[in-house]
Each structure stands twice: as C-alpha cells, then as structure tokens.
Short mmCIF file of N, CA and C in Angstrom, two decimals:
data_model
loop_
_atom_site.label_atom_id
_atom_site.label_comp_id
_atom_site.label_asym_id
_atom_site.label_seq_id
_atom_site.Cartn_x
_atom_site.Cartn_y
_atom_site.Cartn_z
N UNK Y 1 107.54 34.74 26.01
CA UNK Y 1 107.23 34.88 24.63
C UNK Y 1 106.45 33.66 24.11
N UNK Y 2 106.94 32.47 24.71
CA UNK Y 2 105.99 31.26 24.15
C UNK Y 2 104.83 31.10 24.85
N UNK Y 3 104.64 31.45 25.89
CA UNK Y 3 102.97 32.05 26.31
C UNK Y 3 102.52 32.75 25.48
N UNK Y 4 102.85 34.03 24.85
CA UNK Y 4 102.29 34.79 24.32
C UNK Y 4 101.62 34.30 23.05
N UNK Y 5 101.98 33.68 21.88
CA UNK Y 5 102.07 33.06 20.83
C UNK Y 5 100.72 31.68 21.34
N UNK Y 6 101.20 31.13 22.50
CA UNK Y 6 100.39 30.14 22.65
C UNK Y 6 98.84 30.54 23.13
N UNK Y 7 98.72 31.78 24.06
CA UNK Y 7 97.82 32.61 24.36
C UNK Y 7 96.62 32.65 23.10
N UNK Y 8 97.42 33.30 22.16
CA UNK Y 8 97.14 33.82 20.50
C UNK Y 8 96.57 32.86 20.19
N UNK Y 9 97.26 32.01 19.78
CA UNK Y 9 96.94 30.63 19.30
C UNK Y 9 95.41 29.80 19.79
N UNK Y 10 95.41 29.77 21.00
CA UNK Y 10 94.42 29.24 21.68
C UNK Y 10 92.83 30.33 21.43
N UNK Y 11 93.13 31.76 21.27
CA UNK Y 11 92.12 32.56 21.81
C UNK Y 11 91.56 32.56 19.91
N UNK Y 12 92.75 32.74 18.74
CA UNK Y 12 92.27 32.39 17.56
C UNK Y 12 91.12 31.11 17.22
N UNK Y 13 92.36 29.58 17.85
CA UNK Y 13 91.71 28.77 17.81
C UNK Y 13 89.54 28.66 18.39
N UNK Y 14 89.99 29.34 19.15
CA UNK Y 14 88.79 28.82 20.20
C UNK Y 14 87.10 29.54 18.78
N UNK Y 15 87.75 31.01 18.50
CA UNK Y 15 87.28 31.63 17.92
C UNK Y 15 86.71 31.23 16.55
N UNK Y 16 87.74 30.16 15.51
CA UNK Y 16 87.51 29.78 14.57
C UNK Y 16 86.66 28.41 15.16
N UNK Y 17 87.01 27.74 15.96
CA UNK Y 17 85.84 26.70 16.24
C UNK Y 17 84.43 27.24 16.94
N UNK Y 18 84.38 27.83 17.47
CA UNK Y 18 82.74 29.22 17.59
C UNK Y 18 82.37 29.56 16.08
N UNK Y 19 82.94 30.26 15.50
CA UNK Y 19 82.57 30.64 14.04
C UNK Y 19 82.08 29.04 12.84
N UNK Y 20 83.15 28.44 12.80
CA UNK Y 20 82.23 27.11 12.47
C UNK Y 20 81.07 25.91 12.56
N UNK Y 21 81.18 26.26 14.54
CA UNK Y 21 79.71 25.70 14.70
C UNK Y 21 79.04 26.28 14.49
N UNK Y 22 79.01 27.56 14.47
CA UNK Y 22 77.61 28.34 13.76
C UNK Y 22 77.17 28.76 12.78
N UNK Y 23 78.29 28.20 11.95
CA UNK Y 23 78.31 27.65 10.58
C UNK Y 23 77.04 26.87 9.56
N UNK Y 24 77.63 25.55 11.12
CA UNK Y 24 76.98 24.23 10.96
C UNK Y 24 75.81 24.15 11.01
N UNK Y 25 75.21 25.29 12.39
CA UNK Y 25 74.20 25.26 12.67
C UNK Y 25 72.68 25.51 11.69
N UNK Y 26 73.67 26.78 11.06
CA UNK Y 26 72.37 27.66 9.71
C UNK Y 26 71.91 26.74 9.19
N UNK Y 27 72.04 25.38 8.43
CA UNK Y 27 71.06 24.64 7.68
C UNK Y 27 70.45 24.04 8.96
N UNK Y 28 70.82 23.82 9.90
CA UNK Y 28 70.17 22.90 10.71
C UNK Y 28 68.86 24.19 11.40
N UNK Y 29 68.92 25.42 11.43
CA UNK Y 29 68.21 26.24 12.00
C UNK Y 29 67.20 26.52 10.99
N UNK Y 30 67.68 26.88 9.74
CA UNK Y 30 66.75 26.91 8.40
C UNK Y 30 65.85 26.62 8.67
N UNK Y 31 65.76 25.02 8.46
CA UNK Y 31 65.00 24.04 8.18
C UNK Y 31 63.98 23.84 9.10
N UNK Y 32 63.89 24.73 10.21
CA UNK Y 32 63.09 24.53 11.39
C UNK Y 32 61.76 25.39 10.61
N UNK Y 33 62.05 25.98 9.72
CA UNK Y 33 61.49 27.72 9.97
C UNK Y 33 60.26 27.06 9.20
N UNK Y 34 59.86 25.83 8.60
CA UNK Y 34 58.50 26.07 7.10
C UNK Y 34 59.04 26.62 6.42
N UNK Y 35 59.61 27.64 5.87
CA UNK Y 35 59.58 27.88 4.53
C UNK Y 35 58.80 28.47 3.76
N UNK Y 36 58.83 28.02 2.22
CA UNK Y 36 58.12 28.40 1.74
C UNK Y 36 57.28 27.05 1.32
N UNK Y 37 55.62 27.25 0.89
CA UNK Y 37 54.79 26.07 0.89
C UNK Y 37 54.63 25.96 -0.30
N UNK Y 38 54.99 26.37 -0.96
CA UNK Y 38 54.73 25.97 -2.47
C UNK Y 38 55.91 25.26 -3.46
N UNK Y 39 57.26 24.97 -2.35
CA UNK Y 39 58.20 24.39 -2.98
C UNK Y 39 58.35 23.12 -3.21
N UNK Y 40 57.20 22.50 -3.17
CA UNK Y 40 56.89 21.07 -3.79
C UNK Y 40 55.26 21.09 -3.40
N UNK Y 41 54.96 19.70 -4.44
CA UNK Y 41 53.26 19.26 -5.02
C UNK Y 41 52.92 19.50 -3.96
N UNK Y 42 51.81 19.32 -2.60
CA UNK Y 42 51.17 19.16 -1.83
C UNK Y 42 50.72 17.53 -1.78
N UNK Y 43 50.63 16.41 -1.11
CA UNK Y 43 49.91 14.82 -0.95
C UNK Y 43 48.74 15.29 -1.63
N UNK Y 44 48.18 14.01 -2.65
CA UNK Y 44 46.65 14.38 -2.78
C UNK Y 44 45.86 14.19 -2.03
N UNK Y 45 44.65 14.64 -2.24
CA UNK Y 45 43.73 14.82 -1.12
C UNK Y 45 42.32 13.55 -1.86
N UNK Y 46 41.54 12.59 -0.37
CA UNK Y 46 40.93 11.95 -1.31
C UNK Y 46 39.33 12.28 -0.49
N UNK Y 47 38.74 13.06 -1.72
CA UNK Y 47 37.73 13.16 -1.40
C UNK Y 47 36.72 12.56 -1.67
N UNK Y 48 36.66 11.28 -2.28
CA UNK Y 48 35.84 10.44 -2.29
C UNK Y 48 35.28 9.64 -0.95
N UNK Y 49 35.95 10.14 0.48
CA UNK Y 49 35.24 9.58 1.14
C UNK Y 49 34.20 10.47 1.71
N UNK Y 50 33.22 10.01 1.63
CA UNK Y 50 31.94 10.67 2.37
C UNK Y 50 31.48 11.94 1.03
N UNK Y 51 32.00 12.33 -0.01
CA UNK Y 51 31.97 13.27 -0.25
C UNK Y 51 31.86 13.25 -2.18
N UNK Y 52 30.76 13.68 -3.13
CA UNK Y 52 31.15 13.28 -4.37
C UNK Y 52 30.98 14.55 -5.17
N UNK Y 53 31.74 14.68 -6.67
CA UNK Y 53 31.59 15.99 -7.57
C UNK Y 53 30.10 15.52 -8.11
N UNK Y 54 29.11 16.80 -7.65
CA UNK Y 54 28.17 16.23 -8.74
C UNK Y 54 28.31 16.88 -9.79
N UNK Y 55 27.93 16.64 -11.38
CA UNK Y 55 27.70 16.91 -12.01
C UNK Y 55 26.56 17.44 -12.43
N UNK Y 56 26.98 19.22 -12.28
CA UNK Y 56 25.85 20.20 -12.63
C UNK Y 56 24.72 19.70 -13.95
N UNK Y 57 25.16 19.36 -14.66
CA UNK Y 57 24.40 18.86 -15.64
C UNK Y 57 23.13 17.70 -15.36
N UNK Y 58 23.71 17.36 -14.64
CA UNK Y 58 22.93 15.52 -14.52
C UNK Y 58 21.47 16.49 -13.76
N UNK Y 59 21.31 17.42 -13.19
CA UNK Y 59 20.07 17.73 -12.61
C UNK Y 59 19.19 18.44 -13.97
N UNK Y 60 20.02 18.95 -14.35
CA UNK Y 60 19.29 19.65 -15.48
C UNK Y 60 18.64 18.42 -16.46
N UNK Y 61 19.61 17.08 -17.03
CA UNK Y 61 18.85 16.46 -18.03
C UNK Y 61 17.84 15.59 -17.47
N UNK Y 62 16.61 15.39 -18.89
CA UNK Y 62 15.37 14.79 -18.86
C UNK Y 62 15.15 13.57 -18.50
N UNK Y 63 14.53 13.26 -17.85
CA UNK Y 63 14.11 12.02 -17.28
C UNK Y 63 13.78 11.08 -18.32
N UNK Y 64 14.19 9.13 -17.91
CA UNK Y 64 14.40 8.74 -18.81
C UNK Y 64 12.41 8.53 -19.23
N UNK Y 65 12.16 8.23 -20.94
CA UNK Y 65 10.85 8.12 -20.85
C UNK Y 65 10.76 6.56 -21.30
N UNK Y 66 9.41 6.07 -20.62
CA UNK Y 66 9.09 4.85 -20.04
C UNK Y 66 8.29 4.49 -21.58
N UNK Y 67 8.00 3.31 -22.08
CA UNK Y 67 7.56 2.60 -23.20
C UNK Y 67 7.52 3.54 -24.38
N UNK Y 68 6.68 3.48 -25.19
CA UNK Y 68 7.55 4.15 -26.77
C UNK Y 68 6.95 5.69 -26.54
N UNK Y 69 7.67 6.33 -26.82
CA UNK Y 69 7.30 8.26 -26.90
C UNK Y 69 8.64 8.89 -27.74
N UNK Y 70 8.45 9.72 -28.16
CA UNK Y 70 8.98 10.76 -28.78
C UNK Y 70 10.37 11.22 -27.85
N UNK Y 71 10.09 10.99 -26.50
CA UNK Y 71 10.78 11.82 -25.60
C UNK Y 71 12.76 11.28 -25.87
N UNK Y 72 13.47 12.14 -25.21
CA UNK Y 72 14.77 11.48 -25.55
C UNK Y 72 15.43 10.56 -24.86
N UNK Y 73 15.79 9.50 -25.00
CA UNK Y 73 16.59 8.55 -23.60
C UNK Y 73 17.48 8.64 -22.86
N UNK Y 74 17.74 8.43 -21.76
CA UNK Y 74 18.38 8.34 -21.30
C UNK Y 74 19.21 7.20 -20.48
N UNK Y 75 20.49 7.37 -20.22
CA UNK Y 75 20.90 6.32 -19.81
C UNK Y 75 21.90 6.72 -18.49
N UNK Y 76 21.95 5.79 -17.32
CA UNK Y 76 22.83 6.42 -16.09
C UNK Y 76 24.11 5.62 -16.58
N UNK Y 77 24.98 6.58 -15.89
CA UNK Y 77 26.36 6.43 -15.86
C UNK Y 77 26.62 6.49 -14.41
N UNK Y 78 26.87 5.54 -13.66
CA UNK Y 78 27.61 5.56 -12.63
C UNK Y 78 29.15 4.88 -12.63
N UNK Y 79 29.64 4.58 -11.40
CA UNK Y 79 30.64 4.00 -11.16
C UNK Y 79 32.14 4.36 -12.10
N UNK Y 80 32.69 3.82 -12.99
CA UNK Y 80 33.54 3.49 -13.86
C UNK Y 80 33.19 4.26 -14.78
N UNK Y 81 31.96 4.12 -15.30
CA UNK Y 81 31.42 4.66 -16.59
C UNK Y 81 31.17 6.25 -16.52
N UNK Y 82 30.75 6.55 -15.15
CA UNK Y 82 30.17 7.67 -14.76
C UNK Y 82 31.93 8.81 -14.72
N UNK Y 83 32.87 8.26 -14.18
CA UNK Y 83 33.96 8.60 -13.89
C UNK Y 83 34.46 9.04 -15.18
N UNK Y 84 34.69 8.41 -15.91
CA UNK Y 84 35.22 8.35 -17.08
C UNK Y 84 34.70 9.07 -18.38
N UNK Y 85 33.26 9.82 -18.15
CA UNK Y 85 32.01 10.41 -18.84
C UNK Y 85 32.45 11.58 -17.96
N UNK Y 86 32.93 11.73 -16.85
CA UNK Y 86 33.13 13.10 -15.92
C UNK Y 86 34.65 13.45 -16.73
N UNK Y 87 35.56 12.59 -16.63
CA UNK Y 87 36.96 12.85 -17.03
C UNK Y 87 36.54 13.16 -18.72
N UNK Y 88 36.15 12.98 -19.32
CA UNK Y 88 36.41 13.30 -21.23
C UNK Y 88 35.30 14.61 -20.56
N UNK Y 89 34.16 14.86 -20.26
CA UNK Y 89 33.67 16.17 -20.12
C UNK Y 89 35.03 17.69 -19.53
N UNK Y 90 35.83 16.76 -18.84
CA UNK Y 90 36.22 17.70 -18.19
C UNK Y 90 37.93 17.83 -18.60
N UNK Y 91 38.37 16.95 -19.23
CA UNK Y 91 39.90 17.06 -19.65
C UNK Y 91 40.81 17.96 -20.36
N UNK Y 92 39.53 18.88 -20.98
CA UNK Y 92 40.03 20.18 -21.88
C UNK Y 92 39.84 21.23 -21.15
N UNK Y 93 39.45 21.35 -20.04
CA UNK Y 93 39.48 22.77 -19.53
C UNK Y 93 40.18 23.22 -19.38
N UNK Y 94 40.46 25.07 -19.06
CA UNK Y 94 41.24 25.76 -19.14
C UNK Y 94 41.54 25.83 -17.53
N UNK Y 95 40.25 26.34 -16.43
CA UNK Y 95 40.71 26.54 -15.31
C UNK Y 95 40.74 25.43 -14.21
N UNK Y 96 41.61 25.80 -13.32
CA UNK Y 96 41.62 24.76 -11.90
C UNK Y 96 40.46 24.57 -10.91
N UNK Y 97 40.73 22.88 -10.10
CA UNK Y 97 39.34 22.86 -9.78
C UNK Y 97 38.23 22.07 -9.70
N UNK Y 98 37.48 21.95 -9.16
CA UNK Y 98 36.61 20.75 -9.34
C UNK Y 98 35.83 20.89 -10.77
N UNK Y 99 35.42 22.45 -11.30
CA UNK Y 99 35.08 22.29 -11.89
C UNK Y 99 35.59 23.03 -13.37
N UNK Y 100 37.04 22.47 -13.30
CA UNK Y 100 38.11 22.46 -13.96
C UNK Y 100 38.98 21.49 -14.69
N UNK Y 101 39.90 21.94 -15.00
CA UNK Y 101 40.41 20.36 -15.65
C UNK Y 101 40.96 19.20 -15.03
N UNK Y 102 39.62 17.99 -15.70
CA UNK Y 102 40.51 16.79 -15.03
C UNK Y 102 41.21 15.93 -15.59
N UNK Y 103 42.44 15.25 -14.61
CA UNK Y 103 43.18 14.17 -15.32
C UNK Y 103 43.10 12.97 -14.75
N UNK Y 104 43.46 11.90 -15.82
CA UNK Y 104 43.27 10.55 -15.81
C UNK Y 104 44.54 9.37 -15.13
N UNK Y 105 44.83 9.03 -13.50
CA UNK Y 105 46.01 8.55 -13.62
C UNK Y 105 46.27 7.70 -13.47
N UNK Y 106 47.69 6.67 -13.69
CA UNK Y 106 47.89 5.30 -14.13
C UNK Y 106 47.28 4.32 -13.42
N UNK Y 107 46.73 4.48 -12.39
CA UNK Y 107 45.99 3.56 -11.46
C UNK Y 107 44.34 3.65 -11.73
N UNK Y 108 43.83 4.43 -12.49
CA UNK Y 108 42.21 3.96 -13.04
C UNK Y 108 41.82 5.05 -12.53
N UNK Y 109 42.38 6.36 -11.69
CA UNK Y 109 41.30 7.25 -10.92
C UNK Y 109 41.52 8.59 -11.56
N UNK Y 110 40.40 9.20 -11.56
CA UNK Y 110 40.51 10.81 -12.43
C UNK Y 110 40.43 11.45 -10.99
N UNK Y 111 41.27 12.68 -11.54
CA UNK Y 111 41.70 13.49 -9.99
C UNK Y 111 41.72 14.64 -11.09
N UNK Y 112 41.77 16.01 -10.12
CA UNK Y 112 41.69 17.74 -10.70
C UNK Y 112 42.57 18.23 -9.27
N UNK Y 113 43.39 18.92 -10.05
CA UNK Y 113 44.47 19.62 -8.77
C UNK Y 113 43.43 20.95 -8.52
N UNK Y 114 43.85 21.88 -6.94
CA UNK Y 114 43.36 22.99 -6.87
C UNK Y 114 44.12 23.77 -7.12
N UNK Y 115 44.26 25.18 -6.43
CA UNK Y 115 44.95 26.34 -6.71
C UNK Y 115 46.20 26.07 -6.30
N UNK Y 116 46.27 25.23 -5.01
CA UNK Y 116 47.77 25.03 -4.61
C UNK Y 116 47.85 23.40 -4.96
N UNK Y 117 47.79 23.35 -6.66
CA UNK Y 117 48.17 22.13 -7.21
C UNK Y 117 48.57 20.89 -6.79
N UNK Y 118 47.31 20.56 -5.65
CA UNK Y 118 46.83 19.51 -4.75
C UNK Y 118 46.02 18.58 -5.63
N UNK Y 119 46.24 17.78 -5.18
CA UNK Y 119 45.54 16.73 -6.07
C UNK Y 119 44.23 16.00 -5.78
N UNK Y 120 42.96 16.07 -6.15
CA UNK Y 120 41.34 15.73 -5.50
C UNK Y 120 41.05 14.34 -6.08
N UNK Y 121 40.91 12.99 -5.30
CA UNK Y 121 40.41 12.32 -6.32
C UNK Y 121 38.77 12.65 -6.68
N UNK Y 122 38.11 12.34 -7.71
CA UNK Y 122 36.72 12.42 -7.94
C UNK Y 122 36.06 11.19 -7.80
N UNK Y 123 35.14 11.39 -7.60
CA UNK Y 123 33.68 10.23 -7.43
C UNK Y 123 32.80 10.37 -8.03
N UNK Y 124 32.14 10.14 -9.23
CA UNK Y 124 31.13 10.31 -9.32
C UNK Y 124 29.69 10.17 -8.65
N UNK Y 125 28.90 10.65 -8.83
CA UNK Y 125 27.60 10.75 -7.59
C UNK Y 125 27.06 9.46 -8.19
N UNK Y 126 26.33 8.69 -6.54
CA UNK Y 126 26.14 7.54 -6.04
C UNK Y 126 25.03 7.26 -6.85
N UNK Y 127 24.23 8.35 -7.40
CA UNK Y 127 22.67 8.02 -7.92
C UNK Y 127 23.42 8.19 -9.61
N UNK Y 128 24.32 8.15 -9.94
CA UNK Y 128 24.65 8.12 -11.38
C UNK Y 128 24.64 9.23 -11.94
N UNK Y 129 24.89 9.49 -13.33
CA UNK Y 129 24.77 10.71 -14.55
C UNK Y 129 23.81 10.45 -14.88
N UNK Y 130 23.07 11.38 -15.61
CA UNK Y 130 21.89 10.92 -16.47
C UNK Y 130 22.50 11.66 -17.45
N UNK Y 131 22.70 10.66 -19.16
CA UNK Y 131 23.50 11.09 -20.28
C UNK Y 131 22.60 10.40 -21.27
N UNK Y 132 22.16 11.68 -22.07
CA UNK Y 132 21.64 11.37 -23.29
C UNK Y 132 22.11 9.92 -23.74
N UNK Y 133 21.15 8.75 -24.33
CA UNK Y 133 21.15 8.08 -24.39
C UNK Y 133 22.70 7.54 -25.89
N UNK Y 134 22.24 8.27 -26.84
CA UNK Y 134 23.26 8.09 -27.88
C UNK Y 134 24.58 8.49 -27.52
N UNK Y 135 24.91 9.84 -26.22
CA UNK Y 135 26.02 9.87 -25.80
C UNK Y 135 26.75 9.11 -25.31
N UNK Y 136 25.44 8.41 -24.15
CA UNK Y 136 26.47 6.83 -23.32
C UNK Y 136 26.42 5.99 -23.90
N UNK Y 137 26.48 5.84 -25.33
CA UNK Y 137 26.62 4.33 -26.11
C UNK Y 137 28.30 4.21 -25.66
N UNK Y 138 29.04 5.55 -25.43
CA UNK Y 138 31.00 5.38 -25.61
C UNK Y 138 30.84 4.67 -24.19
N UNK Y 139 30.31 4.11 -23.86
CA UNK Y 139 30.52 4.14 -22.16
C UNK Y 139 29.86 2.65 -21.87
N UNK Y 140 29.28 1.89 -22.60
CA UNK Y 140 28.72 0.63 -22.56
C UNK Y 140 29.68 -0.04 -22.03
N UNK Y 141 30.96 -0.10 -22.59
CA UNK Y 141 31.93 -1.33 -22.36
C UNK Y 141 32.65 -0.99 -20.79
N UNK Y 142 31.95 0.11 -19.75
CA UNK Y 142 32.49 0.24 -18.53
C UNK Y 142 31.48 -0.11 -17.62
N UNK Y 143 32.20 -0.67 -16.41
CA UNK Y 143 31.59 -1.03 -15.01
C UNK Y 143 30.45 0.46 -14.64
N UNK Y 144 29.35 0.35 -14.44
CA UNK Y 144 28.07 1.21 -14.22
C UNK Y 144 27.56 1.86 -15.00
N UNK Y 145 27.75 1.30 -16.31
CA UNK Y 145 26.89 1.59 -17.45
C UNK Y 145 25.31 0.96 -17.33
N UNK Y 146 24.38 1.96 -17.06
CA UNK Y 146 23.35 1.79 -17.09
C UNK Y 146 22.63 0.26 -15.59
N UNK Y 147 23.49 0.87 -14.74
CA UNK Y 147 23.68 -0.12 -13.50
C UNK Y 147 24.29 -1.43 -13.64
N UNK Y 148 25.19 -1.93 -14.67
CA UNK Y 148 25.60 -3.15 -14.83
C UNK Y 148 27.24 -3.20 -13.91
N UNK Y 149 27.01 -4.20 -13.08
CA UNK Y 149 28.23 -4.44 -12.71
C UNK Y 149 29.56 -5.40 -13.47
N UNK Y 150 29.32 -5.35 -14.52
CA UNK Y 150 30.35 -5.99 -15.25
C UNK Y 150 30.84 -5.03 -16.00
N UNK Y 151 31.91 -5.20 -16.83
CA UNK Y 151 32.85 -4.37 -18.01
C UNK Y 151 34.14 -4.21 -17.28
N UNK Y 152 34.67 -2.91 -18.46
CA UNK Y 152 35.74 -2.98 -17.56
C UNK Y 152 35.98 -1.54 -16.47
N UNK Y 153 37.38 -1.46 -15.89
CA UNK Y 153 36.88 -0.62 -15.24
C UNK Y 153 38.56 0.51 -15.76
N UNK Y 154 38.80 1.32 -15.08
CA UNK Y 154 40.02 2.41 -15.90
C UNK Y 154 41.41 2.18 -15.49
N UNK Y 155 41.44 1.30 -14.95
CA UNK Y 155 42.89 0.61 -15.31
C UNK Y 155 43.66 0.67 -16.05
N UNK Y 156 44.74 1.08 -16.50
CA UNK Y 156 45.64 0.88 -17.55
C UNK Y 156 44.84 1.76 -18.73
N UNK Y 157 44.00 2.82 -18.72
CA UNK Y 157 43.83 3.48 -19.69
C UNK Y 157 44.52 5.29 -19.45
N UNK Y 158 45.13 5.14 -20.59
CA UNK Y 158 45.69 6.94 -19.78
C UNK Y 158 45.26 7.69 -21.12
N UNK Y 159 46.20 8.82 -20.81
CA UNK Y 159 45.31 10.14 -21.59
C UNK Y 159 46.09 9.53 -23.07
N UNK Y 160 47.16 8.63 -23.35
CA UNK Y 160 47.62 8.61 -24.71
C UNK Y 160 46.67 7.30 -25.22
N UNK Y 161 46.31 6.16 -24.63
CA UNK Y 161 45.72 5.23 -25.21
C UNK Y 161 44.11 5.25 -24.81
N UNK Y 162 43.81 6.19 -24.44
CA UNK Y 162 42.25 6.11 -24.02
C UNK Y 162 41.61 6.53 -25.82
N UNK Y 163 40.53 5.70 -26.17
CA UNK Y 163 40.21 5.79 -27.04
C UNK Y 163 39.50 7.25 -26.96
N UNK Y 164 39.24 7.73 -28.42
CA UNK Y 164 38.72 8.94 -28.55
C UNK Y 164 37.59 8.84 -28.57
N UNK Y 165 36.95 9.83 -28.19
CA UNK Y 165 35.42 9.88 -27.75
C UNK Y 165 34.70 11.54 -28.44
#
C-alpha cells in the first residue's frame, strides 16, 4: 500500500514539474518569434550621409540679379540657416514624410518621421536655398546665411522658444 501512494505521488509529482517547465518556457519561446513591429518607435535613421532633402522650391526661384535692376533678390540659405528655413516651411504640415511635417529636436537637428514613425534626420542641400531676399532677413542671425560661417547655429532652440517667424 505504501508503494502504491508513493508510485502516485512520484508519477503526479513528475507530471506537475513537466507542466511547469513548460510553463516557464512560453515567455522564453514568445520572444523568439518578432512579433509585432510596430510595438515601439523604430532607431532614427540618418540620412544626411551622402544623401540631402532638396527643396522643391529652391529650383523654381529666380536667380539672384547682379547690380541695380528691378529684378527680386535673392539670398542662399544653407547650413543652419537653410535647415531651419526647411523646418518653419515645413512644421505645419498635415502629412508624413520628407515632404511632410518636420520637427525640431533638443540637439539643433530637424528630423520628419515616415509611415512607420522612423525618424529622418534632414540636410539641407549643399548648394543652399535660394529665398526671396526679404524672406531670409529671419535667418541672418544663423550659421549659412548667405554663405557666412558665423552666427548661431540650432542648439537649444525648440518648437516652444524658437522665435516666431
């Protein structure tokens, strides 16, 4: 009779420790699988190397005109200035995208998420904006205003203290 009981005992036991390691196992098997990909941000992506947003516009406006004429001025925006003339053009948009809405973040760089709310940094193009001249007056006091390497650059400016433009 105390075989029997102990039999029991052992063949239960053995059974409830089988059933718990495979217990244990399900999160550890889960987690193998991927998932789903959209259950957190994606790393941003930096495409400023080798690679820049141009601004559709800048081909379309007029060339700057040379000693006194009628014609309208112009002024380049590159670098800092150019960035920052791309970010206020582009901060109100509705859709995603490069050529969608961009934001401004605490480290000086404007970035636009895509569809899978990835994050792009932007560059402005190497040969500059070309921006109506009275437009880039907001843009004097930044690094590649009108090719100057001095001013400042977007550091410490975010979307609550960036002056209005």
């Amino acid at each position: 009779m105390n075989t029997t009981i102990y039999k029991e005992r052992k063949i239960v036991s053995r059974l409830f420790a089988v059933l718990l390691s495979g217990l244990l196992m399900v999160p550890l098997l889960s987690s193998c699988g991927g998932g789903s990909r959209n259950a957190s941000t994606p790393p941003p992506v930096d495409d400023s190397v080798g690679r820049t947003v141009s601004d559709r516009n800048s081909i379309n406006q007029p060339e700057a005109k040379k000693g006194l004429s009628t014609g309208q001025k112009v002024a380049i925006l590159a670098g800092a200035a150019g960035l920052y003339y791309l970010y206020n053009k582009h901060k109100n948009a509705s859709q995603e995208g490069a050529e969608g809405k961009y934001y401004l973040s605490k480290n000086g760089r404007v970035y636009y998420r895509d569809a899978e709310k990835r994050a792009h940094w932007v560059t402005p193009p190497k040969e500059g904006i070309r921006v109506p001249e009275s437009e880039a007056q907001k843009y004097q006091q930044f690094q590649g205003y009108n090719g100057s390497t001095t001013g400042r650059d977007l550091t410490g400016i975010t979307s609550e203290s960036a002056p209005a433009l």
